[in-house]
Structures are given as structure tokens and as C-alpha cells.
Amino acid sequence: MDIQLIDFQQHGDERGSLVSLEYEKNIPFKIKRVYYIFNTKENVIRGYHAHKDLKQLAICIKGSCEFLLDDGKETCSIVLDNPNKGLLIESFMWREMSSFSQDCVLLVLADEVYNEMDYVRDYNEFKKMVS
Ligand code: TYD
């Protein structure tokens, strides 16, 4: 499975760094929702779901965390520890997030508003749906 990472240009100068996220420039979908995960407790695993339609882009803007992605056939893991890189998560991708550093701030952009009906929270159901 190919991990889809987007490189963001960093506008750095002597004052510090800035990254801009903009539809069609570096974000391949219209952003309808933004959320961020922080203050995550040690040894916590989050996620444990897939989405039927939703596309998301995850950016670890501070600290680090690990993503496990599973398309039903293959799994792969990636550590996000760079605010200049975004992980694109397509629909029907099971995800688990772990190994959060204490200072981790995980920013997520989504192409739809929150909709519980779009979640697949049962792994066996997910496997059936992708087979
Ligand atoms: P949850 O789906 O458990 O987070 P994750 O699987 O990414 O670790 O979400 C935690 C709570 O936040 C849950 O009660 C649903 C709520 N929530 C929203 O209200 N809006 C959102 O955009 C998201 C992602 C979650």
C-alpha cells in the first residue's frame, strides 16, 4: 500500500516558520471541518475506525505520533513528526493512532462535516465491506 504524504512548503525566516494549507494548492479537497487531538495520555490508541466517504489529511504540527493504516489487504505504519508533511487518508482506510508524544498536537482536515453514519467502527464489518 502506498502511503500518501504531502510535502508542505515552509515559509521560514528569522522570525520563525509558517505553513499554509490551501485548497488546490496543497490540499486536494475542500475543507469542511478541522479538528485537533492533543493532551493525549501515554499508551493510548485512538481511531479504530474507517470512513465510508470521508477524506482526511492528518498533520502532526507538534511532537510525534504513529499511524497504522489498513486497507483490508495490507497494513502500514508511519511516524508523523514533521509539521511540513500531511498524511492523506482516503475512505475505507482503517486507522489506529498511537505512540503520542506528550506534546503531540495532531491537526486533521476533513472534506465533510462530522457524521456518525459515515463511520465503520467494527473491524470485521470493515473487512467485509472492502472484500
Ligand atoms: P473519536 O471518533 O473517538 O476520535 P478518534 O477516533 O479520532 O480518536 O471522537 C471523540 C469524540 O469527539 C466523540 O464523542 C465524537 C466527537 N467528535 C466530534 O464531535 N466531532 C468531530 O469532528 C470528531 C472527529 C469527533
CSV table of C-alpha atoms and ligand atoms in Angstrom, one decimal:
chain,number,residue,atom,x,y,z
A,1,MET,CA,0.0,0.0,0.0
A,2,ASP,CA,1.3,3.4,-0.9
A,3,ILE,CA,1.4,6.0,1.9
A,4,GLN,CA,0.3,9.3,0.5
A,5,LEU,CA,2.3,12.1,2.1
A,6,ILE,CA,2.0,15.7,1.0
A,7,ASP,CA,5.0,18.0,1.4
A,8,PHE,CA,4.2,21.5,2.5
A,9,GLN,CA,6.4,24.4,1.7
A,10,GLN,CA,7.7,26.1,4.9
A,11,HIS,CA,7.9,29.8,4.8
A,12,GLY,CA,10.7,30.3,7.3
A,13,ASP,CA,12.7,33.4,8.1
A,14,GLU,CA,14.5,34.7,11.1
A,15,ARG,CA,11.2,35.2,12.9
A,16,GLY,CA,10.2,31.6,12.7
A,17,SER,CA,8.2,29.2,10.5
A,18,LEU,CA,4.8,29.3,8.7
A,19,VAL,CA,3.0,26.7,6.7
A,20,SER,CA,-0.2,27.5,4.8
A,21,LEU,CA,-2.8,24.9,3.9
A,22,GLU,CA,-4.9,25.9,0.9
A,23,TYR,CA,-7.4,24.1,-1.2
A,24,GLU,CA,-6.0,23.1,-4.6
A,25,LYS,CA,-2.5,24.5,-3.7
A,26,ASN,CA,-1.6,21.7,-1.3
A,27,ILE,CA,-4.9,20.3,-0.1
A,28,PRO,CA,-6.7,18.1,-2.6
A,29,PHE,CA,-10.2,18.6,-1.2
A,30,LYS,CA,-12.4,21.4,0.0
A,31,ILE,CA,-12.0,21.6,3.8
A,32,LYS,CA,-15.3,21.5,5.6
A,33,ARG,CA,-14.0,20.5,9.1
A,34,VAL,CA,-10.9,20.9,11.1
A,35,TYR,CA,-10.2,19.2,14.5
A,36,TYR,CA,-7.1,18.6,16.6
A,37,ILE,CA,-6.1,15.9,19.0
A,38,PHE,CA,-3.9,16.9,22.0
A,39,ASN,CA,-3.2,16.2,25.6
A,40,THR,CA,-3.3,12.5,24.6
A,41,LYS,CA,-2.5,10.2,27.5
A,42,GLU,CA,0.5,7.9,27.4
A,43,ASN,CA,0.0,4.5,25.7
A,44,VAL,CA,-3.4,5.5,24.4
A,45,ILE,CA,-4.5,4.1,21.0
A,46,ARG,CA,-7.1,6.2,19.2
A,47,GLY,CA,-9.0,5.8,15.9
A,48,TYR,CA,-10.1,2.2,15.5
A,49,HIS,CA,-12.4,3.1,12.6
A,50,ALA,CA,-12.7,3.7,8.9
A,51,HIS,CA,-14.9,6.0,6.9
A,52,LYS,CA,-17.2,5.2,4.0
A,53,ASP,CA,-16.7,8.5,2.2
A,54,LEU,CA,-14.7,10.9,4.3
A,55,LYS,CA,-11.2,12.0,3.1
A,56,GLN,CA,-8.9,13.4,5.7
A,57,LEU,CA,-5.4,14.9,6.0
A,58,ALA,CA,-3.5,14.5,9.2
A,59,ILE,CA,-0.6,16.8,10.2
A,60,CYS,CA,1.3,16.4,13.3
A,61,ILE,CA,2.0,20.1,13.9
A,62,LYS,CA,3.8,19.5,17.2
A,63,GLY,CA,5.5,16.4,18.7
A,64,SER,CA,5.0,13.0,17.1
A,65,CYS,CA,2.6,10.1,16.8
A,66,GLU,CA,2.3,6.9,14.8
A,67,PHE,CA,-0.4,6.0,12.3
A,68,LEU,CA,-1.3,2.4,11.3
A,69,LEU,CA,-3.3,2.3,8.1
A,70,ASP,CA,-5.0,-0.8,6.9
A,71,ASP,CA,-6.9,-1.0,3.5
A,72,GLY,CA,-8.1,-4.5,4.3
A,73,LYS,CA,-5.4,-6.1,2.3
A,74,GLU,CA,-2.2,-4.5,3.6
A,75,THR,CA,-1.2,-2.5,6.7
A,76,CYS,CA,1.5,0.0,7.0
A,77,SER,CA,2.8,2.3,9.8
A,78,ILE,CA,4.2,5.7,9.6
A,79,VAL,CA,5.5,8.1,12.3
A,80,LEU,CA,4.4,11.7,11.8
A,81,ASP,CA,6.8,14.0,13.4
A,82,ASN,CA,7.1,16.9,10.9
A,83,PRO,CA,4.7,19.8,10.6
A,84,ASN,CA,5.7,20.1,6.9
A,85,LYS,CA,4.1,16.8,6.0
A,86,GLY,CA,0.5,15.7,5.7
A,87,LEU,CA,-0.8,12.2,5.6
A,88,LEU,CA,-3.7,11.7,3.2
A,89,ILE,CA,-6.2,9.2,4.5
A,90,GLU,CA,-8.7,8.1,1.8
A,91,SER,CA,-12.1,6.5,2.5
A,92,PHE,CA,-12.2,2.8,3.5
A,93,MET,CA,-8.9,3.0,5.3
A,94,TRP,CA,-8.8,1.6,8.8
A,95,ARG,CA,-6.7,3.8,11.1
A,96,GLU,CA,-5.2,3.5,14.5
A,97,MET,CA,-3.1,6.2,16.1
A,98,SER,CA,-0.6,5.5,18.9
A,99,SER,CA,2.8,6.5,20.4
A,100,PHE,CA,1.6,10.0,21.0
A,101,SER,CA,4.4,12.2,22.4
A,102,GLN,CA,3.3,14.3,25.4
A,103,ASP,CA,3.5,17.5,23.4
A,104,CYS,CA,1.7,16.0,20.3
A,105,VAL,CA,-0.8,18.1,18.5
A,106,LEU,CA,-2.4,16.3,15.6
A,107,LEU,CA,-4.3,18.5,13.3
A,108,VAL,CA,-6.9,16.9,11.0
A,109,LEU,CA,-8.6,18.4,7.9
A,110,ALA,CA,-11.7,16.7,6.6
A,111,ASP,CA,-13.8,17.1,3.5
A,112,GLU,CA,-17.1,16.7,5.3
A,113,VAL,CA,-18.8,17.7,8.5
A,114,TYR,CA,-19.0,15.2,11.3
A,115,ASN,CA,-21.4,12.4,10.5
A,116,GLU,CA,-21.5,9.3,12.7
A,117,MET,CA,-23.3,7.4,9.9
A,118,ASP,CA,-20.1,7.6,7.8
A,119,TYR,CA,-18.1,5.7,10.5
A,120,VAL,CA,-17.2,2.0,10.3
A,121,ARG,CA,-16.2,1.1,13.8
A,122,ASP,CA,-16.3,-2.7,13.6
A,123,TYR,CA,-13.1,-4.2,12.1
A,124,ASN,CA,-14.9,-7.3,10.9
A,125,GLU,CA,-17.5,-5.2,9.2
A,126,PHE,CA,-14.8,-3.1,7.6
A,127,LYS,CA,-13.1,-6.3,6.3
A,128,LYS,CA,-16.4,-7.5,4.8
A,129,MET,CA,-17.0,-4.1,3.2
A,130,VAL,CA,-13.6,-4.0,1.4
A,131,SER,CA,-13.5,-7.6,0.3
B,1,TYD,P1,-13.4,9.8,18.3
B,1,TYD,O1,-14.1,9.5,16.9
B,1,TYD,O2,-13.4,8.8,19.3
B,1,TYD,O3,-11.9,10.2,18.0
B,1,TYD,P2,-10.7,9.3,17.3
B,1,TYD,O4,-11.4,8.1,16.8
B,1,TYD,O5,-10.3,10.2,16.1
B,1,TYD,O6,-9.7,9.1,18.3
B,1,TYD,O7,-14.0,11.2,18.8
B,1,TYD,C1,-14.1,11.5,20.1
B,1,TYD,C2,-15.3,12.3,20.4
B,1,TYD,O8,-15.4,13.5,19.7
B,1,TYD,C3,-16.6,11.5,20.0
B,1,TYD,O9,-17.5,11.7,21.1
B,1,TYD,C4,-17.1,12.2,18.8
B,1,TYD,C5,-16.6,13.6,18.9
B,1,TYD,N1,-16.2,14.2,17.6
B,1,TYD,C6,-17.0,15.3,17.2
B,1,TYD,O10,-17.9,15.8,17.8
B,1,TYD,N2,-16.6,15.9,16.0
B,1,TYD,C7,-15.6,15.5,15.3
B,1,TYD,O11,-15.3,16.1,14.3
B,1,TYD,C8,-14.8,14.4,15.8
B,1,TYD,C9,-13.6,13.9,15.0
B,1,TYD,C10,-15.1,13.8,16.9
